[in-house]
Amino acid sequence: TADNIQDQMDYAKRAVTGVQTKQEANLLLGQTYLDARRPTEALKAYHAAENGGNANNEAILSGLVDCYNRLARHEEAARIAARLKVVVARQERIDSLKRALNVNPANIDAGLKLARLDEENGDPSRAHADYQRLLHQASDDMRIHQALAAFFRRGGRPDLAEKAADQSYVEDDR
């Protein structure tokens, strides 16, 4: 009912102001606005969610596509839909690599691919953890050192990149 939707919107607005990270709250607010047939407000909430965290979030991108379609902004919907397609394909590849690593944790090739995809997916801390795991597992494999050095360079840490390129480099488990 209209009262239920209004209650949901009021709840979502309160949640947006009261949470540490606002991405999920804005996502909820966007969906609530869409349910209330208010795509302009939903679009603002989805953009706030997108700017407040991982821009590769499937739910946010799907919401943006829905908003743009409802607002008859089909070119923008198509642009976001294309981005969503890439994100979904990347996530499927990540899931596949995780399954492969569950079967064979020593698979360095899969581990390197997973770390790179995690980084591309907007999660550098997960990518770094992947590289650390690989480094502890096979510290003599130069592919790991080269990949970690490139990761640090992309992250603006040339000092660590230079160190990581050296085969004797190991990281603390801090």
Short mmCIF file of N, CA, C and O in Angstrom, two decimals, residues 22-138:
data_model
loop_
_atom_site.label_atom_id
_atom_site.label_comp_id
_atom_site.label_asym_id
_atom_site.label_seq_id
_atom_site.Cartn_x
_atom_site.Cartn_y
_atom_site.Cartn_z
N LYS A 22 27.25 4.40 3.77
CA LYS A 22 25.90 4.72 3.30
C LYS A 22 25.51 3.97 2.03
O LYS A 22 24.38 4.10 1.57
N GLN A 23 26.39 3.18 1.49
CA GLN A 23 26.09 2.52 0.22
C GLN A 23 24.84 1.64 0.32
O GLN A 23 23.95 1.76 -0.51
N GLU A 24 24.79 0.78 1.31
CA GLU A 24 23.64 -0.12 1.43
C GLU A 24 22.36 0.65 1.73
O GLU A 24 21.30 0.31 1.21
N ALA A 25 22.45 1.67 2.56
CA ALA A 25 21.27 2.46 2.87
C ALA A 25 20.76 3.19 1.63
O ALA A 25 19.54 3.23 1.38
N ASN A 26 21.66 3.75 0.84
CA ASN A 26 21.24 4.42 -0.40
C ASN A 26 20.68 3.42 -1.41
O ASN A 26 19.76 3.74 -2.15
N LEU A 27 21.23 2.23 -1.41
CA LEU A 27 20.70 1.17 -2.27
C LEU A 27 19.25 0.86 -1.88
O LEU A 27 18.37 0.77 -2.73
N LEU A 28 19.01 0.71 -0.59
CA LEU A 28 17.66 0.47 -0.09
C LEU A 28 16.73 1.63 -0.42
O LEU A 28 15.60 1.43 -0.87
N LEU A 29 17.22 2.85 -0.24
CA LEU A 29 16.42 4.02 -0.54
C LEU A 29 16.08 4.07 -2.04
O LEU A 29 14.93 4.35 -2.41
N GLY A 30 17.05 3.77 -2.88
CA GLY A 30 16.79 3.76 -4.32
C GLY A 30 15.73 2.75 -4.70
O GLY A 30 14.81 3.05 -5.48
N GLN A 31 15.83 1.55 -4.16
CA GLN A 31 14.83 0.53 -4.48
C GLN A 31 13.45 0.93 -3.97
O GLN A 31 12.44 0.71 -4.63
N THR A 32 13.42 1.54 -2.80
CA THR A 32 12.14 1.99 -2.24
C THR A 32 11.51 3.07 -3.12
O THR A 32 10.31 3.04 -3.39
N TYR A 33 12.32 4.01 -3.59
CA TYR A 33 11.80 5.03 -4.50
C TYR A 33 11.30 4.39 -5.80
O TYR A 33 10.25 4.80 -6.33
N LEU A 34 12.01 3.40 -6.30
CA LEU A 34 11.52 2.73 -7.51
C LEU A 34 10.19 2.05 -7.25
O LEU A 34 9.28 2.12 -8.08
N ASP A 35 10.07 1.38 -6.10
CA ASP A 35 8.80 0.73 -5.75
C ASP A 35 7.66 1.75 -5.67
O ASP A 35 6.51 1.42 -5.96
N ALA A 36 8.01 2.98 -5.28
CA ALA A 36 7.00 4.04 -5.15
C ALA A 36 6.80 4.79 -6.46
O ALA A 36 6.11 5.80 -6.49
N ARG A 37 7.42 4.30 -7.52
CA ARG A 37 7.33 4.91 -8.85
C ARG A 37 7.86 6.36 -8.84
O ARG A 37 7.25 7.26 -9.41
N ARG A 38 8.99 6.51 -8.19
CA ARG A 38 9.65 7.82 -8.12
C ARG A 38 11.08 7.67 -8.64
O ARG A 38 12.05 7.72 -7.88
N PRO A 39 11.24 7.47 -9.95
CA PRO A 39 12.55 7.16 -10.51
C PRO A 39 13.58 8.29 -10.41
O PRO A 39 14.77 8.02 -10.32
N THR A 40 13.12 9.54 -10.38
CA THR A 40 14.08 10.64 -10.27
C THR A 40 14.78 10.61 -8.92
O THR A 40 16.01 10.74 -8.84
N GLU A 41 14.00 10.40 -7.84
CA GLU A 41 14.60 10.29 -6.51
C GLU A 41 15.44 9.02 -6.39
O GLU A 41 16.49 9.00 -5.77
N ALA A 42 14.95 7.94 -7.02
CA ALA A 42 15.69 6.68 -7.00
C ALA A 42 17.06 6.86 -7.66
O ALA A 42 18.07 6.36 -7.16
N LEU A 43 17.08 7.57 -8.77
CA LEU A 43 18.33 7.80 -9.50
C LEU A 43 19.34 8.52 -8.60
O LEU A 43 20.52 8.16 -8.56
N LYS A 44 18.88 9.52 -7.86
CA LYS A 44 19.77 10.25 -6.95
C LYS A 44 20.33 9.31 -5.88
O LYS A 44 21.51 9.36 -5.55
N ALA A 45 19.47 8.46 -5.33
CA ALA A 45 19.91 7.52 -4.29
C ALA A 45 20.91 6.52 -4.85
O ALA A 45 21.92 6.22 -4.20
N TYR A 46 20.64 5.99 -6.05
CA TYR A 46 21.57 5.04 -6.65
C TYR A 46 22.92 5.69 -6.96
O TYR A 46 23.97 5.07 -6.78
N HIS A 47 22.89 6.94 -7.43
CA HIS A 47 24.16 7.64 -7.68
C HIS A 47 24.91 7.86 -6.37
O HIS A 47 26.14 7.75 -6.33
N ALA A 48 24.20 8.18 -5.30
CA ALA A 48 24.85 8.34 -4.00
C ALA A 48 25.47 7.02 -3.56
O ALA A 48 26.58 7.00 -3.02
N ALA A 49 24.77 5.92 -3.79
CA ALA A 49 25.31 4.60 -3.44
C ALA A 49 26.54 4.28 -4.28
O ALA A 49 27.53 3.77 -3.77
N GLU A 50 26.47 4.61 -5.55
CA GLU A 50 27.58 4.34 -6.45
C GLU A 50 28.82 5.13 -6.04
O GLU A 50 29.93 4.61 -6.04
N ASN A 51 28.62 6.39 -5.65
CA ASN A 51 29.74 7.25 -5.26
C ASN A 51 30.24 6.95 -3.86
O ASN A 51 31.34 7.36 -3.51
N GLY A 52 29.46 6.22 -3.07
CA GLY A 52 29.83 5.96 -1.70
C GLY A 52 30.53 4.64 -1.47
O GLY A 52 30.74 4.24 -0.33
N GLY A 53 30.88 3.94 -2.51
CA GLY A 53 31.53 2.65 -2.31
C GLY A 53 31.97 2.04 -3.62
O GLY A 53 32.44 2.74 -4.51
N ASN A 54 31.77 0.75 -3.74
CA ASN A 54 32.19 0.01 -4.92
C ASN A 54 31.30 0.34 -6.10
O ASN A 54 30.12 0.00 -6.13
N ALA A 55 31.84 1.01 -7.09
CA ALA A 55 31.09 1.39 -8.28
C ALA A 55 30.74 0.20 -9.16
O ALA A 55 30.01 0.34 -10.13
N ASN A 56 31.25 -0.98 -8.83
CA ASN A 56 30.97 -2.18 -9.60
C ASN A 56 29.94 -3.07 -8.92
O ASN A 56 29.87 -4.26 -9.18
N ASN A 57 29.11 -2.50 -8.08
CA ASN A 57 28.08 -3.25 -7.38
C ASN A 57 26.94 -3.56 -8.36
O ASN A 57 26.34 -2.64 -8.93
N GLU A 58 26.64 -4.85 -8.52
CA GLU A 58 25.61 -5.26 -9.48
C GLU A 58 24.24 -4.68 -9.16
O GLU A 58 23.50 -4.28 -10.06
N ALA A 59 23.88 -4.65 -7.88
CA ALA A 59 22.56 -4.14 -7.50
C ALA A 59 22.43 -2.65 -7.83
O ALA A 59 21.37 -2.21 -8.30
N ILE A 60 23.49 -1.90 -7.61
CA ILE A 60 23.46 -0.47 -7.93
C ILE A 60 23.34 -0.28 -9.44
O ILE A 60 22.51 0.52 -9.91
N LEU A 61 24.14 -0.99 -10.19
CA LEU A 61 24.10 -0.84 -11.65
C LEU A 61 22.74 -1.25 -12.20
O LEU A 61 22.19 -0.59 -13.08
N SER A 62 22.17 -2.33 -11.67
CA SER A 62 20.84 -2.76 -12.11
C SER A 62 19.80 -1.68 -11.79
O SER A 62 18.92 -1.40 -12.60
N GLY A 63 19.92 -1.09 -10.60
CA GLY A 63 19.00 -0.02 -10.23
C GLY A 63 19.13 1.18 -11.14
O GLY A 63 18.12 1.79 -11.53
N LEU A 64 20.36 1.53 -11.49
CA LEU A 64 20.57 2.65 -12.41
C LEU A 64 19.94 2.38 -13.78
O LEU A 64 19.30 3.26 -14.36
N VAL A 65 20.12 1.17 -14.27
CA VAL A 65 19.51 0.80 -15.56
C VAL A 65 17.99 0.95 -15.48
O VAL A 65 17.36 1.53 -16.37
N ASP A 66 17.42 0.44 -14.40
CA ASP A 66 15.97 0.53 -14.21
C ASP A 66 15.52 1.99 -14.17
O ASP A 66 14.54 2.37 -14.81
N CYS A 67 16.22 2.82 -13.42
CA CYS A 67 15.87 4.25 -13.33
C CYS A 67 15.91 4.91 -14.70
O CYS A 67 14.96 5.60 -15.10
N TYR A 68 17.02 4.73 -15.40
CA TYR A 68 17.16 5.38 -16.70
C TYR A 68 16.08 4.90 -17.68
O TYR A 68 15.54 5.69 -18.45
N ASN A 69 15.77 3.62 -17.65
CA ASN A 69 14.70 3.12 -18.52
C ASN A 69 13.36 3.74 -18.16
O ASN A 69 12.60 4.14 -19.04
N ARG A 70 13.06 3.82 -16.87
CA ARG A 70 11.78 4.42 -16.45
C ARG A 70 11.70 5.90 -16.79
O ARG A 70 10.62 6.44 -16.98
N LEU A 71 12.84 6.55 -16.84
CA LEU A 71 12.89 7.97 -17.19
C LEU A 71 13.04 8.18 -18.71
O LEU A 71 13.21 9.31 -19.16
N ALA A 72 12.97 7.09 -19.47
CA ALA A 72 13.10 7.12 -20.93
C ALA A 72 14.44 7.71 -21.36
O ALA A 72 14.53 8.36 -22.41
N ARG A 73 15.47 7.47 -20.58
CA ARG A 73 16.83 7.90 -20.92
C ARG A 73 17.59 6.65 -21.37
O ARG A 73 18.48 6.17 -20.69
N HIS A 74 17.19 6.16 -22.54
CA HIS A 74 17.62 4.84 -22.99
C HIS A 74 19.10 4.74 -23.34
O HIS A 74 19.70 3.68 -23.16
N GLU A 75 19.70 5.83 -23.82
CA GLU A 75 21.13 5.78 -24.11
C GLU A 75 21.94 5.59 -22.84
O GLU A 75 22.90 4.81 -22.81
N GLU A 76 21.55 6.29 -21.78
CA GLU A 76 22.25 6.14 -20.51
C GLU A 76 22.00 4.75 -19.92
O GLU A 76 22.91 4.13 -19.36
N ALA A 77 20.78 4.25 -20.09
CA ALA A 77 20.46 2.89 -19.62
C ALA A 77 21.34 1.87 -20.35
O ALA A 77 21.87 0.95 -19.73
N ALA A 78 21.50 2.04 -21.65
CA ALA A 78 22.32 1.12 -22.44
C ALA A 78 23.79 1.18 -22.02
O ALA A 78 24.47 0.15 -21.94
N ARG A 79 24.27 2.38 -21.73
CA ARG A 79 25.66 2.54 -21.30
C ARG A 79 25.90 1.83 -19.97
O ARG A 79 26.88 1.09 -19.82
N ILE A 80 25.00 2.00 -19.02
CA ILE A 80 25.15 1.34 -17.72
C ILE A 80 24.94 -0.17 -17.87
O ILE A 80 25.62 -0.97 -17.21
N ALA A 81 24.01 -0.57 -18.74
CA ALA A 81 23.77 -2.00 -18.96
C ALA A 81 25.02 -2.68 -19.52
O ALA A 81 25.34 -3.82 -19.14
N ALA A 82 25.74 -1.99 -20.40
CA ALA A 82 26.98 -2.54 -20.94
C ALA A 82 28.01 -2.70 -19.82
O ALA A 82 28.73 -3.70 -19.74
N ARG A 83 28.09 -1.71 -18.95
CA ARG A 83 29.01 -1.79 -17.80
C ARG A 83 28.60 -2.93 -16.87
O ARG A 83 29.45 -3.68 -16.39
N LEU A 84 27.30 -3.08 -16.65
CA LEU A 84 26.79 -4.16 -15.81
C LEU A 84 27.15 -5.52 -16.39
O LEU A 84 27.54 -6.43 -15.66
N LYS A 85 27.07 -5.65 -17.69
CA LYS A 85 27.42 -6.92 -18.35
C LYS A 85 28.88 -7.29 -18.07
O LYS A 85 29.19 -8.45 -17.77
N VAL A 86 29.76 -6.32 -18.12
CA VAL A 86 31.18 -6.55 -17.84
C VAL A 86 31.38 -6.95 -16.38
O VAL A 86 32.12 -7.89 -16.07
N VAL A 87 30.68 -6.27 -15.47
CA VAL A 87 30.80 -6.56 -14.04
C VAL A 87 30.30 -7.97 -13.74
O VAL A 87 30.94 -8.71 -13.00
N VAL A 88 29.18 -8.35 -14.34
CA VAL A 88 28.63 -9.69 -14.11
C VAL A 88 29.59 -10.76 -14.65
O VAL A 88 29.85 -11.76 -13.97
N ALA A 89 30.14 -10.54 -15.83
CA ALA A 89 31.08 -11.51 -16.40
C ALA A 89 32.33 -11.62 -15.52
O ALA A 89 32.83 -12.72 -15.29
N ARG A 90 32.81 -10.48 -15.02
CA ARG A 90 33.99 -10.51 -14.14
C ARG A 90 33.67 -11.27 -12.86
O ARG A 90 34.46 -12.09 -12.40
N GLN A 91 32.49 -11.03 -12.29
CA GLN A 91 32.12 -11.72 -11.06
C GLN A 91 31.99 -13.22 -11.28
O GLN A 91 32.39 -14.02 -10.43
N GLU A 92 31.46 -13.62 -12.44
CA GLU A 92 31.38 -15.06 -12.75
C GLU A 92 32.77 -15.66 -12.86
O GLU A 92 33.01 -16.78 -12.39
N ARG A 93 33.70 -14.93 -13.43
CA ARG A 93 35.08 -15.40 -13.55
C ARG A 93 35.73 -15.50 -12.16
O ARG A 93 36.44 -16.47 -11.86
N ILE A 94 35.48 -14.51 -11.31
CA ILE A 94 36.00 -14.54 -9.94
C ILE A 94 35.46 -15.77 -9.21
O ILE A 94 36.22 -16.50 -8.56
N ASP A 95 34.18 -16.01 -9.32
CA ASP A 95 33.57 -17.18 -8.66
C ASP A 95 34.18 -18.48 -9.17
O ASP A 95 34.46 -19.39 -8.39
N SER A 96 34.43 -18.55 -10.47
CA SER A 96 35.03 -19.74 -11.06
C SER A 96 36.46 -19.95 -10.54
O SER A 96 36.85 -21.07 -10.21
N LEU A 97 37.22 -18.88 -10.45
CA LEU A 97 38.59 -18.98 -9.93
C LEU A 97 38.60 -19.39 -8.46
O LEU A 97 39.45 -20.17 -8.03
N LYS A 98 37.66 -18.87 -7.69
CA LYS A 98 37.58 -19.26 -6.28
C LYS A 98 37.28 -20.74 -6.14
O LYS A 98 37.86 -21.42 -5.29
N ARG A 99 36.39 -21.25 -6.99
CA ARG A 99 36.11 -22.69 -6.97
C ARG A 99 37.35 -23.49 -7.34
O ARG A 99 37.67 -24.50 -6.71
N ALA A 100 38.08 -23.03 -8.35
CA ALA A 100 39.31 -23.71 -8.76
C ALA A 100 40.33 -23.72 -7.63
O ALA A 100 41.01 -24.72 -7.41
N LEU A 101 40.42 -22.61 -6.91
CA LEU A 101 41.37 -22.53 -5.80
C LEU A 101 40.92 -23.36 -4.60
O LEU A 101 41.76 -23.84 -3.83
N ASN A 102 39.64 -23.56 -4.44
CA ASN A 102 39.16 -24.45 -3.38
C ASN A 102 39.59 -25.89 -3.66
O ASN A 102 39.93 -26.63 -2.75
N VAL A 103 39.59 -26.26 -4.93
CA VAL A 103 39.99 -27.60 -5.33
C VAL A 103 41.51 -27.74 -5.25
O VAL A 103 42.02 -28.76 -4.79
N ASN A 104 42.23 -26.70 -5.71
CA ASN A 104 43.69 -26.75 -5.74
C ASN A 104 44.25 -25.41 -5.27
O ASN A 104 44.53 -24.53 -6.09
N PRO A 105 44.44 -25.24 -3.97
CA PRO A 105 44.92 -23.96 -3.44
C PRO A 105 46.31 -23.57 -3.95
O PRO A 105 46.69 -22.40 -3.88
N ALA A 106 47.08 -24.52 -4.46
CA ALA A 106 48.43 -24.23 -4.94
C ALA A 106 48.45 -23.74 -6.38
O ALA A 106 49.52 -23.55 -6.95
N ASN A 107 47.31 -23.52 -6.99
CA ASN A 107 47.22 -23.08 -8.38
C ASN A 107 47.59 -21.59 -8.46
O ASN A 107 46.75 -20.71 -8.28
N ILE A 108 48.85 -21.34 -8.75
CA ILE A 108 49.37 -19.97 -8.79
C ILE A 108 48.73 -19.17 -9.90
O ILE A 108 48.37 -18.01 -9.72
N ASP A 109 48.54 -19.78 -11.07
CA ASP A 109 47.93 -19.06 -12.19
C ASP A 109 46.53 -18.56 -11.82
O ASP A 109 46.19 -17.40 -12.07
N ALA A 110 45.72 -19.43 -11.22
CA ALA A 110 44.38 -19.03 -10.81
C ALA A 110 44.44 -17.95 -9.74
O ALA A 110 43.66 -16.99 -9.76
N GLY A 111 45.39 -18.07 -8.81
CA GLY A 111 45.53 -17.06 -7.76
C GLY A 111 45.91 -15.70 -8.31
O GLY A 111 45.38 -14.67 -7.87
N LEU A 112 46.81 -15.67 -9.28
CA LEU A 112 47.20 -14.40 -9.90
C LEU A 112 46.04 -13.78 -10.66
O LEU A 112 45.81 -12.56 -10.59
N LYS A 113 45.30 -14.60 -11.38
CA LYS A 113 44.13 -14.09 -12.12
C LYS A 113 43.09 -13.55 -11.15
O LYS A 113 42.48 -12.50 -11.40
N LEU A 114 42.87 -14.26 -10.05
CA LEU A 114 41.88 -13.82 -9.07
C LEU A 114 42.28 -12.48 -8.45
O LEU A 114 41.44 -11.57 -8.33
N ALA A 115 43.54 -12.33 -8.10
CA ALA A 115 44.00 -11.07 -7.51
C ALA A 115 43.77 -9.91 -8.48
O ALA A 115 43.29 -8.84 -8.08
N ARG A 116 44.10 -10.11 -9.73
CA ARG A 116 43.93 -9.04 -10.73
C ARG A 116 42.45 -8.71 -10.92
O ARG A 116 42.08 -7.53 -11.01
N LEU A 117 41.60 -9.73 -10.97
CA LEU A 117 40.17 -9.49 -11.14
C LEU A 117 39.58 -8.80 -9.90
O LEU A 117 38.70 -7.94 -10.04
N ASP A 118 40.03 -9.17 -8.72
CA ASP A 118 39.57 -8.49 -7.50
C ASP A 118 39.91 -7.01 -7.56
O ASP A 118 39.11 -6.15 -7.21
N GLU A 119 41.11 -6.71 -8.03
CA GLU A 119 41.52 -5.31 -8.18
C GLU A 119 40.64 -4.60 -9.20
O GLU A 119 40.15 -3.50 -8.95
N GLU A 120 40.44 -5.22 -10.35
CA GLU A 120 39.59 -4.62 -11.39
C GLU A 120 38.17 -4.42 -10.90
O GLU A 120 37.47 -3.52 -11.35
N ASN A 121 37.74 -5.28 -9.99
CA ASN A 121 36.38 -5.20 -9.46
C ASN A 121 36.25 -4.14 -8.36
O ASN A 121 35.20 -4.00 -7.76
N GLY A 122 37.32 -3.41 -8.11
CA GLY A 122 37.26 -2.32 -7.15
C GLY A 122 37.54 -2.72 -5.72
O GLY A 122 37.14 -2.03 -4.79
N ASP A 123 38.24 -3.84 -5.53
CA ASP A 123 38.53 -4.31 -4.17
C ASP A 123 40.04 -4.53 -4.00
O ASP A 123 40.52 -5.67 -3.94
N PRO A 124 40.80 -3.43 -3.92
CA PRO A 124 42.26 -3.58 -3.80
C PRO A 124 42.70 -4.28 -2.52
O PRO A 124 43.74 -4.94 -2.53
N SER A 125 41.95 -4.16 -1.44
CA SER A 125 42.37 -4.85 -0.21
C SER A 125 42.25 -6.36 -0.37
O SER A 125 43.11 -7.11 0.10
N ARG A 126 41.22 -6.82 -1.07
CA ARG A 126 41.10 -8.26 -1.33
C ARG A 126 42.20 -8.71 -2.28
O ARG A 126 42.79 -9.78 -2.11
N ALA A 127 42.48 -7.89 -3.29
CA ALA A 127 43.55 -8.24 -4.23
C ALA A 127 44.89 -8.34 -3.50
O ALA A 127 45.65 -9.29 -3.73
N HIS A 128 45.14 -7.40 -2.61
CA HIS A 128 46.40 -7.43 -1.85
C HIS A 128 46.48 -8.68 -0.99
O HIS A 128 47.53 -9.33 -0.91
N ALA A 129 45.36 -9.05 -0.38
CA ALA A 129 45.34 -10.29 0.43
C ALA A 129 45.61 -11.50 -0.45
O ALA A 129 46.31 -12.44 -0.03
N ASP A 130 45.08 -11.50 -1.67
CA ASP A 130 45.35 -12.60 -2.61
C ASP A 130 46.84 -12.68 -2.91
O ASP A 130 47.44 -13.77 -2.88
N TYR A 131 47.46 -11.54 -3.19
CA TYR A 131 48.90 -11.52 -3.48
C TYR A 131 49.71 -11.97 -2.27
O TYR A 131 50.68 -12.71 -2.42
N GLN A 132 49.32 -11.54 -1.08
CA GLN A 132 50.03 -11.96 0.13
C GLN A 132 49.96 -13.48 0.29
O GLN A 132 50.97 -14.11 0.62
N ARG A 133 48.77 -14.04 0.09
CA ARG A 133 48.61 -15.50 0.21
C ARG A 133 49.53 -16.20 -0.78
O ARG A 133 50.23 -17.16 -0.42
N LEU A 134 49.56 -15.73 -2.01
CA LEU A 134 50.41 -16.34 -3.03
C LEU A 134 51.89 -16.20 -2.67
O LEU A 134 52.66 -17.14 -2.85
N LEU A 135 52.25 -15.04 -2.17
CA LEU A 135 53.65 -14.79 -1.81
C LEU A 135 54.10 -15.73 -0.70
O LEU A 135 55.20 -16.28 -0.76
N HIS A 136 53.25 -15.95 0.28
CA HIS A 136 53.60 -16.87 1.37
C HIS A 136 53.61 -18.32 0.89
O HIS A 136 54.35 -19.14 1.43
N GLN A 137 52.84 -18.59 -0.11
CA GLN A 137 52.72 -19.95 -0.63
C GLN A 137 53.89 -20.32 -1.53
O GLN A 137 54.36 -21.47 -1.50
N ALA A 138 54.34 -19.37 -2.34
CA ALA A 138 55.41 -19.66 -3.31
C ALA A 138 56.28 -18.42 -3.49
O ALA A 138 56.28 -17.79 -4.55
#
